[in-house]
Amino acid sequence: MSSKTKIVVLHLKEVVYTAIFAILGILLILLLIFMFLPDDKEKVTEETMKYTAGVYTSSIQLNDNAIDVEVVVDDNHINSISLINLDESTAAMYPLMQPALDNLTQQIYEKQSLDNISYGDDNQYTSMVLLNAIQTALDKAAYIETK
């Protein structure tokens, strides 16, 4: 009867080293998987600054008179919009200028944007001219990030 018995001799030191290296290998593989998998969450970046704080103007030319639209902004809010150089004769010639601006500024303050601004048919063209002037002033105030 011949028995083919094999005896395997393991040293405890080799078993411990093998177990440690196996655990480190598994941890390394898991780390690589978690590092390079895409996130399930949609990353939302919040804009911190929209404008460079200051006072910005743009001009409207009405016949021979230049009227300035002044827009005051801080880092991310439109603080005030007003007409500068509007004398009495120009106000008398264009009576819808100030009421149209008041209507627009109220909506702009609430929305902090020029999107979806509504205006009546009676002062449609005046409102469009004022909105273009306000947009020009806000374009001057737009924050440009430099890296």
Coordinates of C-alpha atoms in Angstrom, one line a residue:
M1 CA 0.0 0.0 0.0
S2 CA 1.5 3.0 -1.1
S3 CA 0.1 6.2 0.2
K4 CA 1.0 9.4 -1.6
T5 CA 1.0 11.7 1.4
K6 CA 2.4 15.2 1.0
I7 CA 3.4 17.3 3.8
V8 CA 3.2 21.0 3.5
V9 CA 5.1 23.1 6.0
L10 CA 3.9 26.7 6.4
H11 CA 5.7 29.2 8.4
L12 CA 3.5 31.5 10.3
K13 CA 5.5 34.5 9.2
E14 CA 4.8 33.7 5.5
V15 CA 1.0 33.3 6.2
V16 CA 0.8 36.6 8.0
Y17 CA 2.7 38.4 5.2
T18 CA 0.5 36.9 2.5
A19 CA -2.7 37.9 4.4
I20 CA -1.4 41.5 4.9
F21 CA -0.5 41.8 1.2
A22 CA -3.8 40.3 0.1
I23 CA -5.8 42.8 2.3
L24 CA -3.6 45.7 1.0
G25 CA -4.2 44.6 -2.6
I26 CA -8.0 44.5 -2.1
L27 CA -8.0 47.9 -0.4
L28 CA -6.0 49.3 -3.3
I29 CA -8.4 47.9 -5.9
L30 CA -11.4 49.3 -3.9
L31 CA -9.7 52.7 -3.7
L32 CA -9.1 52.8 -7.4
I33 CA -12.7 51.8 -8.1
F34 CA -14.1 54.5 -5.9
M35 CA -11.8 57.2 -7.2
F36 CA -12.5 56.7 -10.9
L37 CA -16.3 55.9 -10.9
P38 CA -18.5 58.8 -11.9
D39 CA -20.6 60.4 -9.2
D40 CA -24.3 59.6 -9.3
K41 CA -25.1 63.0 -8.0
E42 CA -25.3 65.9 -10.4
K43 CA -22.8 68.4 -9.4
V44 CA -24.4 71.8 -9.1
T45 CA -22.1 74.8 -9.0
E46 CA -23.5 77.9 -7.6
E47 CA -22.4 81.1 -9.1
T48 CA -20.9 83.2 -6.4
M49 CA -20.4 86.5 -8.2
K50 CA -22.4 87.9 -11.1
Y51 CA -21.2 91.5 -11.2
T52 CA -18.3 93.6 -10.3
A53 CA -19.7 96.0 -7.6
G54 CA -20.1 99.6 -8.7
V55 CA -22.1 102.2 -10.6
Y56 CA -22.5 101.6 -14.4
T57 CA -24.2 103.9 -17.0
S58 CA -25.3 103.6 -20.5
S59 CA -26.7 106.4 -22.7
I60 CA -30.0 106.8 -24.6
Q61 CA -30.0 109.4 -27.4
L62 CA -33.4 111.0 -27.7
N63 CA -33.3 113.6 -30.5
D64 CA -30.6 116.1 -29.2
N65 CA -30.8 115.0 -25.6
A66 CA -28.7 112.3 -24.0
I67 CA -30.2 110.5 -21.1
D68 CA -28.1 108.2 -18.9
V69 CA -29.4 105.0 -17.3
E70 CA -27.5 104.4 -14.1
V71 CA -27.4 100.9 -12.6
V72 CA -25.9 100.3 -9.2
V73 CA -24.9 96.7 -8.5
D74 CA -23.0 94.8 -5.8
D75 CA -21.5 91.3 -6.2
N76 CA -24.7 89.5 -7.0
H77 CA -27.6 92.0 -6.7
I78 CA -29.0 94.8 -8.8
N79 CA -29.5 97.5 -6.2
S80 CA -30.9 100.5 -8.1
I81 CA -31.7 101.7 -11.6
S82 CA -32.4 105.3 -12.3
L83 CA -32.4 108.0 -15.1
I84 CA -29.7 110.6 -15.0
N85 CA -29.8 113.9 -16.9
L86 CA -33.5 113.7 -17.4
D87 CA -34.5 117.4 -17.5
E88 CA -38.0 118.8 -17.4
S89 CA -38.3 119.5 -21.2
T90 CA -37.2 115.9 -22.1
A91 CA -39.6 114.5 -19.4
A92 CA -42.4 116.6 -20.9
M93 CA -41.6 115.4 -24.4
Y94 CA -41.4 111.7 -23.3
P95 CA -43.9 111.4 -20.5
L96 CA -43.8 107.6 -20.5
M97 CA -40.1 107.4 -19.7
Q98 CA -40.2 107.5 -15.9
P99 CA -43.4 105.4 -15.4
A100 CA -42.0 102.7 -17.8
L101 CA -38.7 102.7 -15.9
D102 CA -40.5 102.4 -12.6
N103 CA -42.5 99.4 -13.9
L104 CA -39.3 97.7 -15.2
T105 CA -37.2 98.4 -12.1
Q106 CA -39.9 96.8 -9.8
Q107 CA -39.8 93.6 -11.9
I108 CA -36.0 93.6 -12.1
Y109 CA -35.6 94.0 -8.4
E110 CA -37.9 91.1 -7.7
K111 CA -36.3 88.7 -10.3
Q112 CA -32.7 90.1 -10.2
S113 CA -32.7 89.4 -13.9
L114 CA -33.9 90.9 -17.2
D115 CA -35.5 87.6 -18.3
N116 CA -39.2 87.4 -18.6
I117 CA -39.9 91.1 -18.0
S118 CA -43.4 92.1 -19.1
Y119 CA -44.5 95.6 -20.2
G120 CA -47.8 97.0 -21.5
D121 CA -48.6 97.8 -25.1
D122 CA -48.9 101.5 -24.3
N123 CA -45.2 101.8 -23.5
Q124 CA -43.7 98.9 -25.4
Y125 CA -41.1 100.8 -27.4
T126 CA -40.0 103.0 -24.4
S127 CA -39.7 99.8 -22.3
M128 CA -37.6 98.1 -25.0
V129 CA -35.2 101.1 -25.2
L130 CA -34.9 101.2 -21.5
L131 CA -34.3 97.4 -21.2
N132 CA -31.6 97.7 -23.9
A133 CA -29.9 100.5 -21.9
I134 CA -30.1 98.5 -18.7
Q135 CA -28.7 95.4 -20.4
T136 CA -25.8 97.5 -21.8
A137 CA -25.0 98.8 -18.3
L138 CA -25.2 95.2 -16.8
D139 CA -22.9 93.9 -19.5
K140 CA -20.3 96.5 -18.3
A141 CA -20.8 95.2 -14.8
A142 CA -20.6 91.5 -15.6
Y143 CA -18.0 89.7 -13.6
I144 CA -15.4 88.1 -15.7
E145 CA -13.5 85.4 -13.9
T146 CA -9.7 85.4 -14.6
K147 CA -7.7 82.3 -13.7

